[in-house]
Short mmCIF file of C-alpha atoms in Angstrom, two decimals:
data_model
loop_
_atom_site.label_atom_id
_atom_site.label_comp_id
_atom_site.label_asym_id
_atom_site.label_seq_id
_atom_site.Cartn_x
_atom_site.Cartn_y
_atom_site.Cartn_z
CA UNK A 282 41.82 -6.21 81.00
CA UNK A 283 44.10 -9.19 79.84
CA UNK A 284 44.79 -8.11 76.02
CA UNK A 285 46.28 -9.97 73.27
CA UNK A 286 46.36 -8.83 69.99
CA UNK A 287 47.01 -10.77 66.10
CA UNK A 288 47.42 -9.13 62.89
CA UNK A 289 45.38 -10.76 60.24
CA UNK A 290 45.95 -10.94 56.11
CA UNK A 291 42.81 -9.43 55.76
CA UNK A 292 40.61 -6.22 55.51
CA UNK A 293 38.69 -5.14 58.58
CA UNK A 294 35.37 -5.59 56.87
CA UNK A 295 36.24 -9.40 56.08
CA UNK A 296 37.40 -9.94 59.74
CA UNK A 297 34.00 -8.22 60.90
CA UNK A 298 31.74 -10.25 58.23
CA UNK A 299 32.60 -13.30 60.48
CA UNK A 300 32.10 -11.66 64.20
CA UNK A 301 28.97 -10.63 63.02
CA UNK A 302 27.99 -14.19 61.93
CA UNK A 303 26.67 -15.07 65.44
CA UNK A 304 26.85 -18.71 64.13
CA UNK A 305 30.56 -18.83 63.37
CA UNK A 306 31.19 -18.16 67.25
CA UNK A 307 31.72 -22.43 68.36
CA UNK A 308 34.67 -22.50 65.49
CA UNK A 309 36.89 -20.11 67.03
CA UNK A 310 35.71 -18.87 70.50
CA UNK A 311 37.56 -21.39 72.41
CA UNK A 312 35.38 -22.65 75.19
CA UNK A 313 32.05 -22.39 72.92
CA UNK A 314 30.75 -25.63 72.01
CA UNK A 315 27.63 -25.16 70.47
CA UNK A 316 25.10 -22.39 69.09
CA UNK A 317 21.88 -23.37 70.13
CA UNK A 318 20.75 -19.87 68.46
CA UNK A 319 21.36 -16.30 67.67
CA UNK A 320 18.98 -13.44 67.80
CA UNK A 321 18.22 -12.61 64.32
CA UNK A 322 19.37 -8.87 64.91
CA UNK A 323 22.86 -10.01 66.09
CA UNK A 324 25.21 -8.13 66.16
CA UNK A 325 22.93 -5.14 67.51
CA UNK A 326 24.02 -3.81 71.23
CA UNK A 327 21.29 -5.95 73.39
CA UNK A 328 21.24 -9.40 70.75
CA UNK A 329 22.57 -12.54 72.29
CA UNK A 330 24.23 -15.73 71.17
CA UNK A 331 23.10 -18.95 73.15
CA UNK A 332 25.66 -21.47 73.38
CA UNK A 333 26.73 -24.22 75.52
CA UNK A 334 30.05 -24.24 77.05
CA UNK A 335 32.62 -26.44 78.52
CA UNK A 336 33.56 -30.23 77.01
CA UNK A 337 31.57 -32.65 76.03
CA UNK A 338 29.81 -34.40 78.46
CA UNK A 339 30.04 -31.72 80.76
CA UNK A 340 28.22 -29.11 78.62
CA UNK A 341 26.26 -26.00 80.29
CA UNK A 342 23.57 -23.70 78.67
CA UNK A 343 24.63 -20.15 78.49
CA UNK A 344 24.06 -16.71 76.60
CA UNK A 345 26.31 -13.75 75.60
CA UNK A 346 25.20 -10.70 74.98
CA UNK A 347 26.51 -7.36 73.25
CA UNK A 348 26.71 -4.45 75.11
CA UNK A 349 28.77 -2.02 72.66
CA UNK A 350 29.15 -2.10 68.96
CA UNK A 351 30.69 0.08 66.39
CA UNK A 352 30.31 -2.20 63.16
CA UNK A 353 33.22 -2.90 61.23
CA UNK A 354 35.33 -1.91 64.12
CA UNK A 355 34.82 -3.30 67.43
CA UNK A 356 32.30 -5.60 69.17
CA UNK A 357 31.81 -6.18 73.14
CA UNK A 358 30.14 -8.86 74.75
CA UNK A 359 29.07 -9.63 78.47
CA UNK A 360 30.11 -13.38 78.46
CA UNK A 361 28.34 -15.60 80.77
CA UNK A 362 31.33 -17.91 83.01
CA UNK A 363 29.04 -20.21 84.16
CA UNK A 364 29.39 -20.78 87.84
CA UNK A 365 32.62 -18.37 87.78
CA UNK A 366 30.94 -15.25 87.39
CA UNK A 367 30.54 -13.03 84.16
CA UNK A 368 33.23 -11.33 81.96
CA UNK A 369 33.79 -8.25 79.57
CA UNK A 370 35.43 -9.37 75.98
CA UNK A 371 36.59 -6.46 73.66
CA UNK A 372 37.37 -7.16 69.97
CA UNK A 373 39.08 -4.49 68.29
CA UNK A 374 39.55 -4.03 64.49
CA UNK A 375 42.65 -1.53 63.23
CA UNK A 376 43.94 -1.23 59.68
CA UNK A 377 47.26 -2.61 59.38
CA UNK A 378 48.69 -1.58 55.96
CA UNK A 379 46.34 -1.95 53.18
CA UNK A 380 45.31 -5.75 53.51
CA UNK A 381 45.41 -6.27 56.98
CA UNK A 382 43.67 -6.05 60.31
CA UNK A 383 45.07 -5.71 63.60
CA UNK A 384 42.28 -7.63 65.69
CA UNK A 385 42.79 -7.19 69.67
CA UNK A 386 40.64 -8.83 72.14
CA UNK A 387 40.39 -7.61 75.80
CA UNK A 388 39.11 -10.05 78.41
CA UNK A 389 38.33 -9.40 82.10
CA UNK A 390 36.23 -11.06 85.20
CA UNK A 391 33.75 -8.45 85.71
CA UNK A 392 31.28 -10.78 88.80
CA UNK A 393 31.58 -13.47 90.36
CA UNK A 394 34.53 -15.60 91.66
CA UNK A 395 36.27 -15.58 89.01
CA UNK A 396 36.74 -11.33 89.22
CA UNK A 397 38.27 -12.10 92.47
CA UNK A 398 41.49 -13.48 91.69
CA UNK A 399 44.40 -11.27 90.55
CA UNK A 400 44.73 -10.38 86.77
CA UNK A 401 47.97 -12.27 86.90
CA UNK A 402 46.19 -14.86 87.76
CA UNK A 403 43.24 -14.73 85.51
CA UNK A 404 45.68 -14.14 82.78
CA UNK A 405 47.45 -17.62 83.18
CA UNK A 406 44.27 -18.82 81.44
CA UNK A 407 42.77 -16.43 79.77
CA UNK A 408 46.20 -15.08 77.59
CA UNK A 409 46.87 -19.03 75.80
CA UNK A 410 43.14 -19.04 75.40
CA UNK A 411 42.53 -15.91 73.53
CA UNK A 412 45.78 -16.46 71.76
CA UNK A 413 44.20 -20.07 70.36
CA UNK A 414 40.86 -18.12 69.88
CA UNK A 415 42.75 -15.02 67.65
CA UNK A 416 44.27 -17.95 65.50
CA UNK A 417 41.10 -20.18 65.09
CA UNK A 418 39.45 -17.09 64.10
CA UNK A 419 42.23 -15.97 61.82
CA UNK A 420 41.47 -19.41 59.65
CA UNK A 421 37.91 -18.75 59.48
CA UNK A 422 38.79 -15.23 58.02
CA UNK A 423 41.14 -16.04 55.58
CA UNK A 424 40.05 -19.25 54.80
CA UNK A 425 36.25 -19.53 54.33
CA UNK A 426 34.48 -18.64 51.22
CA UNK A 427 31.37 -16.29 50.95
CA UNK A 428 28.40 -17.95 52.11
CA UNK A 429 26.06 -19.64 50.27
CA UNK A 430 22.67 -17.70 50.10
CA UNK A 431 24.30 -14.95 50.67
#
């Protein structure tokens, strides 16, 4: 698995609160575009985001689903790659120091085309990707207030 790894000002709860807000997924998965819904018992092992992904105009319908979750600590998803195939994305929460999180996500072509080509190779993509995606997510942790309603 291609891993890259952030360490966030925050406590792992916090940085959890916001992977399991199925809804915050388009402002920091980078490649996600637009919730279309989320299965009211997200993040439960079987629940799915729907999405579209790619850039505007070229848009395409598609799902991920968990398949592993150990709430407040780690989340993993079967991500839909379009036409590529399908891949495996681990996020990892660790306590680093008192305040902060050490969040690593794990990424690998599981099916398809895509799981075909070496990890060097998928990792050319998929590291400056997830790196973007640890930061984006990073601002939604630190900076976004408690939800209204909530």
């Amino acid at each position: 698995m291609i891993e890259v790894s952030r360490v966030m000002p925050a406590r792992p709860e916090r940085v959890y609160a916001v992977l399991a807000d199925g809804w915050s997924y388009a402002g920091w998965v980078v490649g996600n575009a637009h919730i279309r819904n989320v299965d009211a018992s997200w993040p439960a092992e079987g629940s799915r985001i729907h999405h579209k992904a790619g850039l505007w105009p070229l848009q395409v319908p598609d799902v991920s689903t968990v398949t592993a979750v150990a709430p407040g600590r780690m989340i993993e998803l079967a991500a839909r790659l379009w036409v590529l195939g399908r891949a495996r994305v681990r996020i990892t929460l660790t306590s680093e120091g008192e305040h902060g999180t050490r969040v690593t996500m794990e990424e690998e072509a599981v099916s398809g085309p895509a799981s075909h080509l070496p990890t060097s190779v998928q990792a050319l993509v998929l590291k400056p990707r997830n790196v973007e995606a640890l930061a984006r997510l990073e601002d939604i942790v630190v900076n976004r207030g408690p939800r209204q309603g909530a």
